[in-house]
Amino acid sequence: MGDMNNVLSQEDKRGGNNYPDWLLRGFQQAVNDCELQDLELIGHPFTWEKGRGTDQWIEVRLDRALCTKNWLDLFPLAKLYNLELSTSDHCPIFLDLVDNILLVMKKKFRFENCWLREPLCHQVIKECWNFSSEFDIQEKIKYCGEFLLVWGEAYSGDFKKRLKECKAEINLWKHGRDSISTNNFRTAKSKFKEILTQREVFWRQRSKQLWLQAGDNNSKFFHASASARRRSNSITKLQDSNGIWTSWEDGLDRIMVEYFKDLFTTSGTASIDVNDIVRLVQDFFLTGSLPTGLNHTNIVLIPKKKQPTAMGDLRPISLCNVIYKVVSKVLANRLKVVLPIVISDTQSSFLSGRLISDNILVSFEIMHYLKRKTKGKHGFMALKLDMSKAYDRLEWGYLRAVLLRMGFDGRWVNLIMQCVSSVSYSIVHGCNALTLRDATCVLL
């Protein structure tokens, strides 16, 4: 940690000539050879400057902190801050280790892609589904998830231990010349390769390095990428509506719940019986009601920029469950037929064959006309309207009134309103799930 007197990329410098590529590659290679990772700098992106206010003003990030994977495992929430204020031409940087707060919480179920490589996975799901045949479909999914979680932890547990056992078995049989030893050696070696592949899939899923080809077995790289991704996605503190920084200990969960409460309030496998899903969809269209909890949606917060400071800097992504998506897709396919009738010819989106980019061309021509019009008694003006969340929410009463005014049948309108009014939300952050209630407008 300190003045490295070099940069890792051209983005680390502003002003003056670019760094020579050979110099960049040399520093990058040295960092890679030492298996070090660069901690992201929070605050002003540059730590050294010269010639401020002149044509030769140069800013460079010369100071940084490099660490190993093992160190990051000890301090996964470590943050590096640029303090900026200094009498030197270098800005001081501050490394905050952020002590880990150990929270005991129930582990959430997440399906592991490496399970698909195990033939037993299909059998486990099938037996689970058939065993719970007297349950409704929601209970079946819940039971199946709980059973898979227990089975999966036993199956894809300690890769290091399983690989060690396979190596011992390989060494046991590799010197034998008889057919039994040969067959056992081949079986152990095949099992060893399969565990390596499972480990690669396991860490690839967490690292999100989708550009790598299958077979690039580098678990160290995947583990480092997963750790970096976990750090970049972690939210340790945000500013509330009054600009006060709040951490999880001070009530950050309360800020998230209140933000979305204000936002949403007025100002399978082939062997599984798919008839369960068909019956549920048919019951919805017959009765016009959804089972409680079926339309529960998880909201995941994705940062819009590198350093989010307020809730407005986070993009909410709604994750609906698959069964509800089947219901909504059936409704959408039926609605698609009449969309050209109810959507104006001048609207350039939401219909096949129309491009929203057409509006850009139209607005450009309008602004060009306004700039060139210099004669005449009457002038024109353009207004730029910024309607916050205009495409994210609609009043339920307004939506119902518009659908009825367009001529949709009352029963169809009730189906639509059942879908939008039965929703409930949970804000997901890591292992935490914050429940949001009493929404009175719809998230689109």
CSV table of C-alpha atoms in Angstrom, one decimal:
chain,number,residue,atom,x,y,z
A,1,MET,CA,0.0,0.0,0.0
A,2,GLY,CA,1.4,3.4,-1.0
A,3,ASP,CA,3.0,5.2,-4.0
A,4,MET,CA,3.5,2.6,-6.8
A,5,ASN,CA,4.8,5.3,-9.2
A,6,ASN,CA,2.9,3.5,-12.0
A,7,VAL,CA,-0.6,2.8,-13.3
A,8,LEU,CA,-2.6,-0.2,-14.3
A,9,SER,CA,-4.6,1.4,-17.1
A,10,GLN,CA,-4.9,4.5,-19.1
A,11,GLU,CA,-8.0,5.4,-17.1
A,12,ASP,CA,-5.7,6.0,-14.1
A,13,LYS,CA,-4.4,9.2,-15.7
A,14,ARG,CA,-6.1,12.4,-16.9
A,15,GLY,CA,-4.3,15.0,-18.9
A,16,GLY,CA,-0.9,14.9,-20.6
A,17,ASN,CA,0.3,12.1,-22.8
A,18,ASN,CA,-0.8,8.5,-22.4
A,19,TYR,CA,1.5,6.0,-20.5
A,20,PRO,CA,3.5,3.7,-22.9
A,21,ASP,CA,1.7,0.4,-23.4
A,22,TRP,CA,4.9,-1.6,-22.6
A,23,LEU,CA,5.1,0.1,-19.2
A,24,LEU,CA,1.4,-0.7,-18.4
A,25,ARG,CA,1.8,-4.3,-19.5
A,26,GLY,CA,4.9,-4.7,-17.3
A,27,PHE,CA,3.2,-3.4,-14.2
A,28,GLN,CA,0.1,-5.5,-14.9
A,29,GLN,CA,2.2,-8.6,-15.4
A,30,ALA,CA,4.0,-8.0,-12.1
A,31,VAL,CA,0.7,-7.7,-10.3
A,32,ASN,CA,-0.6,-10.9,-11.9
A,33,ASP,CA,2.6,-12.8,-11.3
A,34,CYS,CA,2.3,-12.0,-7.6
A,35,GLU,CA,-1.4,-13.0,-7.6
A,36,LEU,CA,-2.4,-9.6,-6.2
A,37,GLN,CA,-5.7,-7.7,-6.5
A,38,ASP,CA,-6.2,-4.0,-6.7
A,39,LEU,CA,-8.6,-2.6,-4.1
A,40,GLU,CA,-11.1,-0.1,-5.7
A,41,LEU,CA,-10.5,3.5,-4.7
A,42,ILE,CA,-13.5,5.3,-3.2
A,43,GLY,CA,-13.7,9.0,-3.7
A,44,HIS,CA,-11.7,11.1,-6.2
A,45,PRO,CA,-10.2,8.7,-8.7
A,46,PHE,CA,-6.7,10.3,-8.7
A,47,THR,CA,-4.1,10.6,-5.9
A,48,TRP,CA,-1.4,12.8,-7.5
A,49,GLU,CA,-1.6,16.0,-9.5
A,50,LYS,CA,0.6,18.7,-11.1
A,51,GLY,CA,-0.2,22.0,-12.8
A,52,ARG,CA,-3.7,22.5,-11.5
A,53,GLY,CA,-5.6,25.3,-13.4
A,54,THR,CA,-3.1,25.3,-16.3
A,55,ASP,CA,-3.0,23.7,-19.7
A,56,GLN,CA,-0.5,21.2,-18.3
A,57,TRP,CA,-2.8,20.0,-15.5
A,58,ILE,CA,-2.2,16.3,-14.9
A,59,GLU,CA,-3.9,13.9,-12.5
A,60,VAL,CA,-2.7,10.3,-11.9
A,61,ARG,CA,-3.6,7.5,-9.5
A,62,LEU,CA,-0.1,6.6,-8.3
A,63,ASP,CA,-1.2,5.4,-4.8
A,64,ARG,CA,-3.1,2.2,-4.4
A,65,ALA,CA,-3.4,-0.9,-2.2
A,66,LEU,CA,-2.7,-4.4,-3.5
A,67,CYS,CA,-3.6,-7.5,-1.6
A,68,THR,CA,-3.7,-11.3,-1.8
A,69,LYS,CA,-6.8,-13.5,-2.0
A,70,ASN,CA,-6.1,-14.8,1.5
A,71,TRP,CA,-6.0,-11.3,2.9
A,72,LEU,CA,-9.3,-10.5,1.2
A,73,ASP,CA,-10.8,-13.6,2.7
A,74,LEU,CA,-9.9,-12.2,6.2
A,75,PHE,CA,-11.2,-8.7,5.4
A,76,PRO,CA,-13.9,-9.1,2.7
A,77,LEU,CA,-15.4,-5.7,3.5
A,78,ALA,CA,-12.2,-3.7,3.4
A,79,LYS,CA,-12.6,-0.3,1.7
A,80,LEU,CA,-9.9,2.1,0.4
A,81,TYR,CA,-10.7,5.8,0.6
A,82,ASN,CA,-9.1,8.8,-1.0
A,83,LEU,CA,-8.9,11.5,1.7
A,84,GLU,CA,-7.9,14.2,-0.9
A,85,LEU,CA,-6.9,17.0,1.6
A,86,SER,CA,-3.1,17.2,1.9
A,87,THR,CA,-0.2,19.6,1.8
A,88,SER,CA,1.6,17.3,-0.5
A,89,ASP,CA,1.0,16.7,-4.2
A,90,HIS,CA,-0.1,13.2,-3.2
A,91,CYS,CA,-3.4,12.6,-1.6
A,92,PRO,CA,-3.4,10.4,1.5
A,93,ILE,CA,-5.3,7.1,1.1
A,94,PHE,CA,-7.0,5.4,4.0
A,95,LEU,CA,-7.6,1.6,4.3
A,96,ASP,CA,-10.7,0.8,6.4
A,97,LEU,CA,-10.7,-2.9,7.3
A,98,VAL,CA,-14.4,-2.8,8.4
A,99,ASP,CA,-14.6,-5.5,11.0
A,100,ASN,CA,-16.9,-8.3,10.0
A,101,ILE,CA,-20.2,-8.5,11.9
A,102,LEU,CA,-21.2,-12.2,12.2
A,103,LEU,CA,-24.9,-12.6,11.8
A,104,VAL,CA,-26.6,-16.0,12.4
A,105,MET,CA,-29.3,-16.3,9.8
A,106,LYS,CA,-31.0,-19.0,7.9
A,107,LYS,CA,-29.3,-19.9,4.6
A,108,LYS,CA,-31.4,-19.1,1.5
A,109,PHE,CA,-31.8,-21.7,-1.2
A,110,ARG,CA,-29.9,-21.2,-4.4
A,111,PHE,CA,-29.7,-23.8,-7.1
A,112,GLU,CA,-26.1,-24.8,-8.0
A,113,ASN,CA,-25.3,-25.4,-11.7
A,114,CYS,CA,-22.8,-28.1,-10.7
A,115,TRP,CA,-25.7,-30.3,-9.4
A,116,LEU,CA,-26.8,-30.8,-13.0
A,117,ARG,CA,-23.7,-32.8,-13.6
A,118,GLU,CA,-24.8,-35.4,-11.1
A,119,PRO,CA,-27.3,-37.9,-12.5
A,120,LEU,CA,-28.7,-38.4,-9.0
A,121,CYS,CA,-30.0,-34.8,-9.0
A,122,HIS,CA,-32.9,-35.7,-11.4
A,123,GLN,CA,-33.9,-38.6,-9.3
A,124,VAL,CA,-33.8,-36.5,-6.1
A,125,ILE,CA,-36.2,-33.9,-7.6
A,126,LYS,CA,-38.5,-36.6,-9.0
A,127,GLU,CA,-38.8,-38.5,-5.7
A,128,CYS,CA,-39.3,-35.2,-3.8
A,129,TRP,CA,-42.0,-34.1,-6.1
A,130,ASN,CA,-43.9,-37.4,-6.0
A,131,PHE,CA,-43.5,-37.8,-2.3
A,132,SER,CA,-45.3,-34.4,-1.7
A,133,SER,CA,-48.1,-35.2,-4.2
A,134,GLU,CA,-50.8,-34.3,-1.7
A,135,PHE,CA,-49.4,-30.7,-1.4
A,136,ASP,CA,-50.3,-27.8,-3.6
A,137,ILE,CA,-47.7,-26.6,-6.1
A,138,GLN,CA,-46.3,-23.9,-3.8
A,139,GLU,CA,-45.7,-26.4,-1.0
A,140,LYS,CA,-44.1,-28.9,-3.5
A,141,ILE,CA,-41.6,-26.3,-4.6
A,142,LYS,CA,-40.8,-25.3,-1.0
A,143,TYR,CA,-40.3,-28.9,0.1
A,144,CYS,CA,-38.3,-29.7,-3.0
A,145,GLY,CA,-36.0,-26.7,-2.3
A,146,GLU,CA,-35.4,-27.7,1.3
A,147,PHE,CA,-34.6,-31.3,0.4
A,148,LEU,CA,-32.2,-30.1,-2.5
A,149,LEU,CA,-30.4,-27.7,-0.1
A,150,VAL,CA,-29.6,-30.6,2.3
A,151,TRP,CA,-28.7,-33.0,-0.5
A,152,GLY,CA,-26.6,-30.3,-2.3
A,153,GLU,CA,-24.5,-29.4,0.7
A,154,ALA,CA,-23.6,-33.1,1.2
A,155,TYR,CA,-22.9,-33.5,-2.6
A,156,SER,CA,-21.0,-30.4,-3.4
A,157,GLY,CA,-19.4,-29.8,0.0
A,158,ASP,CA,-15.7,-29.8,0.5
A,159,PHE,CA,-14.1,-30.0,-2.9
A,160,LYS,CA,-10.6,-30.0,-1.4
A,161,LYS,CA,-11.4,-33.0,0.8
A,162,ARG,CA,-13.1,-34.9,-2.1
A,163,LEU,CA,-10.1,-34.3,-4.4
A,164,LYS,CA,-7.7,-35.4,-1.7
A,165,GLU,CA,-9.6,-38.7,-1.3
A,166,CYS,CA,-9.6,-39.2,-5.1
A,167,LYS,CA,-5.8,-38.6,-5.2
A,168,ALA,CA,-5.3,-41.2,-2.5
A,169,GLU,CA,-7.4,-43.7,-4.4
A,170,ILE,CA,-5.5,-43.0,-7.6
A,171,ASN,CA,-2.1,-43.6,-5.8
A,172,LEU,CA,-3.5,-46.8,-4.3
A,173,TRP,CA,-4.3,-48.4,-7.7
A,174,LYS,CA,-1.9,-46.8,-10.1
A,175,HIS,CA,0.9,-49.4,-9.6
A,176,GLY,CA,-1.3,-52.4,-10.0
A,177,ARG,CA,-1.1,-54.4,-13.3
A,178,ASP,CA,-4.2,-56.6,-12.9
A,179,SER,CA,-7.5,-55.8,-14.4
A,180,ILE,CA,-9.2,-54.9,-11.1
A,181,SER,CA,-6.5,-52.3,-10.3
A,182,THR,CA,-6.7,-50.9,-13.8
A,183,ASN,CA,-10.5,-50.5,-13.7
A,184,ASN,CA,-10.4,-49.0,-10.2
A,185,PHE,CA,-7.6,-46.6,-11.4
A,186,ARG,CA,-9.7,-45.5,-14.4
A,187,THR,CA,-12.8,-45.0,-12.2
A,188,ALA,CA,-10.9,-42.9,-9.6
A,189,LYS,CA,-9.2,-40.8,-12.3
A,190,SER,CA,-12.6,-40.2,-14.0
A,191,LYS,CA,-14.1,-39.2,-10.7
A,192,PHE,CA,-11.2,-36.9,-10.0
A,193,LYS,CA,-11.7,-35.1,-13.4
A,194,GLU,CA,-15.5,-34.8,-12.7
A,195,ILE,CA,-14.9,-33.2,-9.3
A,196,LEU,CA,-12.5,-30.7,-10.9
A,197,THR,CA,-15.2,-29.8,-13.5
A,198,GLN,CA,-17.8,-29.5,-10.7
A,199,ARG,CA,-15.5,-27.1,-8.8
A,200,GLU,CA,-15.0,-25.0,-11.9
A,201,VAL,CA,-18.7,-24.8,-12.5
A,202,PHE,CA,-19.3,-23.9,-8.8
A,203,TRP,CA,-16.9,-21.0,-8.8
A,204,ARG,CA,-17.7,-19.9,-12.4
A,205,GLN,CA,-21.4,-19.4,-11.3
A,206,ARG,CA,-20.3,-17.1,-8.5
A,207,SER,CA,-17.7,-15.2,-10.5
A,208,LYS,CA,-20.0,-14.4,-13.4
A,209,GLN,CA,-17.0,-14.6,-15.8
A,210,LEU,CA,-19.2,-15.8,-18.7
A,211,TRP,CA,-16.7,-14.8,-21.4
A,212,LEU,CA,-14.3,-17.7,-20.4
A,213,GLN,CA,-14.7,-20.9,-22.3
A,214,ALA,CA,-15.8,-24.1,-20.6
A,215,GLY,CA,-12.7,-26.1,-19.5
A,216,ASP,CA,-10.6,-23.0,-18.5
A,217,ASN,CA,-10.2,-24.7,-15.1
A,218,ASN,CA,-8.7,-22.0,-12.9
A,219,SER,CA,-10.5,-22.1,-9.6
A,220,LYS,CA,-8.1,-19.5,-8.1
A,221,PHE,CA,-9.1,-17.0,-10.7
A,222,PHE,CA,-12.8,-17.8,-10.3
A,223,HIS,CA,-12.6,-17.6,-6.5
A,224,ALA,CA,-10.9,-14.2,-6.8
A,225,SER,CA,-13.5,-12.9,-9.2
A,226,ALA,CA,-16.3,-14.2,-6.9
A,227,SER,CA,-14.7,-12.4,-4.0
A,228,ALA,CA,-14.3,-9.2,-6.0
A,229,ARG,CA,-17.9,-9.4,-7.2
A,230,ARG,CA,-19.2,-10.0,-3.6
A,231,ARG,CA,-17.3,-6.9,-2.5
A,232,SER,CA,-18.5,-4.7,-5.4
A,233,ASN,CA,-22.2,-5.8,-4.8
A,234,SER,CA,-22.0,-5.3,-1.0
A,235,ILE,CA,-23.8,-2.3,0.5
A,236,THR,CA,-22.4,-1.3,3.9
A,237,LYS,CA,-23.9,2.2,4.2
A,238,LEU,CA,-26.1,4.7,2.3
A,239,GLN,CA,-27.4,8.2,2.8
A,240,ASP,CA,-31.0,8.6,4.0
A,241,SER,CA,-33.4,11.3,2.7
A,242,ASN,CA,-31.7,13.8,5.1
A,243,GLY,CA,-28.2,13.0,3.7
A,244,ILE,CA,-27.2,11.2,6.9
A,245,TRP,CA,-25.0,8.1,6.4
A,246,THR,CA,-26.6,5.0,7.8
A,247,SER,CA,-25.1,1.5,8.2
A,248,TRP,CA,-26.9,-1.8,8.8
A,249,GLU,CA,-26.4,-1.4,12.6
A,250,ASP,CA,-28.0,2.0,12.5
A,251,GLY,CA,-31.1,0.9,10.5
A,252,LEU,CA,-30.2,0.7,6.8
A,253,ASP,CA,-32.8,-2.0,6.5
A,254,ARG,CA,-35.4,0.5,7.7
A,255,ILE,CA,-34.3,3.0,5.0
A,256,MET,CA,-34.7,0.4,2.2
A,257,VAL,CA,-38.2,-0.6,3.4
A,258,GLU,CA,-39.3,3.0,3.7
A,259,TYR,CA,-37.9,3.9,0.3
A,260,PHE,CA,-39.8,1.2,-1.6
A,261,LYS,CA,-42.9,1.7,0.6
A,262,ASP,CA,-43.0,5.3,-0.6
A,263,LEU,CA,-42.3,4.3,-4.1
A,264,PHE,CA,-45.1,1.7,-4.3
A,265,THR,CA,-47.6,3.7,-2.3
A,266,THR,CA,-49.9,6.5,-3.7
A,267,SER,CA,-48.2,10.4,-3.4
A,268,GLY,CA,-38.6,-28.1,-14.1
A,269,THR,CA,-37.9,-31.6,-15.3
A,270,ALA,CA,-39.8,-33.7,-17.9
A,271,SER,CA,-40.7,-36.5,-15.4
A,272,ILE,CA,-42.5,-34.0,-13.1
A,273,ASP,CA,-46.3,-33.8,-13.7
A,274,VAL,CA,-46.9,-30.4,-15.4
A,275,ASN,CA,-50.6,-30.8,-14.9
A,276,ASP,CA,-50.2,-29.2,-11.5
A,277,ILE,CA,-49.1,-26.0,-13.2
A,278,VAL,CA,-51.8,-26.3,-15.9
A,279,ARG,CA,-54.5,-26.7,-13.2
A,280,LEU,CA,-53.3,-23.7,-11.3
A,281,VAL,CA,-53.4,-21.5,-14.5
A,282,GLN,CA,-56.8,-22.8,-15.4
A,283,ASP,CA,-58.2,-22.2,-11.9
A,284,PHE,CA,-57.0,-18.6,-12.1
A,285,PHE,CA,-58.9,-18.0,-15.4
A,286,LEU,CA,-62.0,-19.7,-14.0
A,287,THR,CA,-62.0,-18.1,-10.5
A,288,GLY,CA,-60.1,-14.9,-11.2
A,289,SER,CA,-58.0,-15.2,-8.0
A,290,LEU,CA,-54.4,-16.2,-7.3
A,291,PRO,CA,-53.3,-18.3,-4.2
A,292,THR,CA,-51.8,-16.1,-1.5
A,293,GLY,CA,-48.1,-15.7,-1.9
A,294,LEU,CA,-47.9,-16.9,-5.5
A,295,ASN,CA,-47.3,-13.3,-6.7
A,296,HIS,CA,-44.4,-12.7,-4.2
A,297,THR,CA,-41.6,-10.8,-5.9
A,298,ASN,CA,-37.9,-10.4,-4.8
A,299,ILE,CA,-36.4,-7.0,-5.5
A,300,VAL,CA,-32.6,-7.0,-6.0
A,301,LEU,CA,-30.7,-3.7,-5.8
A,302,ILE,CA,-28.1,-3.2,-8.6
A,303,PRO,CA,-25.8,-0.2,-8.3
A,304,LYS,CA,-26.2,2.4,-11.1
A,305,LYS,CA,-22.7,3.7,-10.4
A,306,LYS,CA,-19.5,2.5,-8.7
A,307,GLN,CA,-20.1,4.2,-5.4
A,308,PRO,CA,-23.9,4.5,-4.6
A,309,THR,CA,-24.6,7.0,-1.8
A,310,ALA,CA,-28.4,7.0,-1.8
A,311,MET,CA,-31.3,4.8,-2.6
A,312,GLY,CA,-31.8,6.6,-5.9
A,313,ASP,CA,-28.3,5.3,-7.0
A,314,LEU,CA,-29.6,1.7,-6.9
A,315,ARG,CA,-31.6,0.1,-9.7
A,316,PRO,CA,-34.4,-2.2,-8.5
A,317,ILE,CA,-34.7,-5.5,-10.4
A,318,SER,CA,-37.9,-7.4,-9.9
A,319,LEU,CA,-37.6,-11.2,-9.8
A,320,CYS,CA,-41.0,-12.8,-10.1
A,321,ASN,CA,-41.5,-16.5,-9.6
A,322,VAL,CA,-41.8,-18.8,-12.6
A,323,ILE,CA,-45.4,-19.9,-12.0
A,324,TYR,CA,-46.7,-16.3,-11.9
A,325,LYS,CA,-44.7,-15.6,-15.1
A,326,VAL,CA,-46.7,-18.4,-16.8
A,327,VAL,CA,-49.9,-16.8,-15.9
A,328,SER,CA,-48.8,-13.3,-17.0
A,329,LYS,CA,-47.4,-14.7,-20.2
A,330,VAL,CA,-50.8,-16.2,-21.1
A,331,LEU,CA,-52.4,-12.8,-20.5
A,332,ALA,CA,-49.7,-11.0,-22.5
A,333,ASN,CA,-50.1,-13.3,-25.5
A,334,ARG,CA,-53.8,-12.7,-25.6
A,335,LEU,CA,-53.3,-8.9,-25.1
A,336,LYS,CA,-50.7,-8.8,-27.9
A,337,VAL,CA,-53.5,-9.4,-30.5
A,338,VAL,CA,-55.3,-6.1,-29.8
A,339,LEU,CA,-52.3,-3.9,-29.0
A,340,PRO,CA,-52.2,-2.4,-32.5
A,341,ILE,CA,-55.8,-1.2,-32.0
A,342,VAL,CA,-55.4,0.3,-28.5
A,343,ILE,CA,-51.9,1.9,-29.0
A,344,SER,CA,-51.7,5.1,-31.1
A,345,ASP,CA,-50.1,5.1,-34.5
A,346,THR,CA,-47.8,7.9,-33.3
A,347,GLN,CA,-46.4,5.9,-30.4
A,348,SER,CA,-43.1,4.3,-31.4
A,349,SER,CA,-42.6,1.6,-28.9
A,350,PHE,CA,-44.2,-1.5,-27.3
A,351,LEU,CA,-45.2,-2.9,-30.7
A,352,SER,CA,-43.3,-5.2,-33.0
A,353,GLY,CA,-41.9,-3.2,-35.9
A,354,ARG,CA,-41.8,0.1,-34.1
A,355,LEU,CA,-38.5,1.6,-32.7
A,356,ILE,CA,-38.3,3.9,-29.7
A,357,SER,CA,-35.2,5.4,-31.5
A,358,ASP,CA,-37.6,7.0,-34.0
A,359,ASN,CA,-38.5,9.6,-31.2
A,360,ILE,CA,-34.8,10.7,-31.2
A,361,LEU,CA,-35.0,11.5,-34.9
A,362,VAL,CA,-38.3,13.4,-34.5
A,363,SER,CA,-37.1,15.4,-31.5
A,364,PHE,CA,-33.9,16.3,-33.4
A,365,GLU,CA,-35.9,17.6,-36.4
A,366,ILE,CA,-38.2,19.6,-34.0
A,367,MET,CA,-35.2,21.2,-32.2
A,368,HIS,CA,-33.6,22.0,-35.6
A,369,TYR,CA,-36.8,23.7,-36.7
A,370,LEU,CA,-37.0,25.8,-33.5
A,371,LYS,CA,-33.4,26.9,-33.9
A,372,ARG,CA,-33.9,28.0,-37.5
A,373,LYS,CA,-37.2,29.8,-36.9
A,374,THR,CA,-36.2,33.5,-36.5
A,375,LYS,CA,-39.1,35.3,-38.2
A,376,GLY,CA,-42.8,35.7,-37.6
A,377,LYS,CA,-45.0,37.0,-34.7
A,378,HIS,CA,-45.4,33.7,-33.0
A,379,GLY,CA,-42.6,31.6,-31.6
A,380,PHE,CA,-42.4,28.1,-30.2
A,381,MET,CA,-40.8,26.6,-27.1
A,382,ALA,CA,-39.8,23.0,-26.1
A,383,LEU,CA,-40.3,21.6,-22.6
A,384,LYS,CA,-38.2,18.8,-21.3
A,385,LEU,CA,-40.2,16.9,-18.7
A,386,ASP,CA,-38.6,14.5,-16.2
A,387,MET,CA,-41.4,12.4,-14.7
A,388,SER,CA,-39.7,10.4,-11.9
A,389,LYS,CA,-40.5,6.7,-12.1
A,390,ALA,CA,-43.2,7.4,-14.8
A,391,TYR,CA,-42.7,4.0,-16.3
A,392,ASP,CA,-42.2,2.2,-13.0
A,393,ARG,CA,-45.6,2.7,-11.4
A,394,LEU,CA,-49.2,3.3,-12.1
A,395,GLU,CA,-52.1,3.9,-9.7
A,396,TRP,CA,-54.3,0.8,-9.6
A,397,GLY,CA,-57.5,2.8,-9.9
A,398,TYR,CA,-56.2,4.7,-12.9
A,399,LEU,CA,-55.1,1.5,-14.6
A,400,ARG,CA,-58.6,-0.1,-14.1
A,401,ALA,CA,-60.3,3.1,-15.4
A,402,VAL,CA,-58.2,3.2,-18.5
A,403,LEU,CA,-58.7,-0.5,-19.3
A,404,LEU,CA,-62.5,-0.1,-19.0
A,405,ARG,CA,-62.5,3.1,-21.0
A,406,MET,CA,-60.6,1.3,-23.8
A,407,GLY,CA,-63.5,-1.2,-24.0
A,408,PHE,CA,-62.0,-4.2,-22.3
A,409,ASP,CA,-64.5,-6.6,-20.7
A,410,GLY,CA,-64.9,-6.3,-17.0
A,411,ARG,CA,-63.9,-10.0,-16.4
A,412,TRP,CA,-60.6,-9.4,-18.3
A,413,VAL,CA,-60.0,-6.2,-16.3
A,414,ASN,CA,-60.5,-8.1,-13.1
A,415,LEU,CA,-57.9,-10.7,-14.2
A,416,ILE,CA,-55.4,-7.9,-14.9
A,417,MET,CA,-56.1,-6.2,-11.6
A,418,GLN,CA,-55.8,-9.4,-9.6
A,419,CYS,CA,-52.3,-9.8,-11.0
A,420,VAL,CA,-51.1,-6.3,-10.2
A,421,SER,CA,-52.9,-6.0,-6.8
A,422,SER,CA,-51.9,-9.4,-5.3
A,423,VAL,CA,-48.2,-8.6,-5.4
A,424,SER,CA,-46.0,-8.6,-2.3
A,425,TYR,CA,-42.3,-7.7,-2.2
A,426,SER,CA,-39.1,-8.6,-0.4
A,427,ILE,CA,-36.0,-6.5,-0.8
A,428,VAL,CA,-33.1,-9.0,-1.0
A,429,HIS,CA,-29.6,-8.1,0.1
A,430,GLY,CA,-27.2,-11.0,0.6
A,431,CYS,CA,-28.9,-13.4,3.1
A,432,ASN,CA,-31.3,-10.7,4.3
A,433,ALA,CA,-34.9,-10.3,3.0
A,434,LEU,CA,-36.8,-7.2,4.0
A,435,THR,CA,-40.6,-7.5,3.6
A,436,LEU,CA,-42.5,-4.6,2.0
A,437,ARG,CA,-46.2,-4.4,2.5
A,438,ASP,CA,-49.2,-2.2,1.6
A,439,ALA,CA,-48.2,-1.3,-2.0
A,440,THR,CA,-51.0,0.6,-3.8
A,441,CYS,CA,-49.4,1.1,-7.2
A,442,VAL,CA,-48.0,-1.3,-9.6
A,443,LEU,CA,-44.3,-1.9,-10.6
A,444,LEU,CA,-44.1,-2.3,-14.4
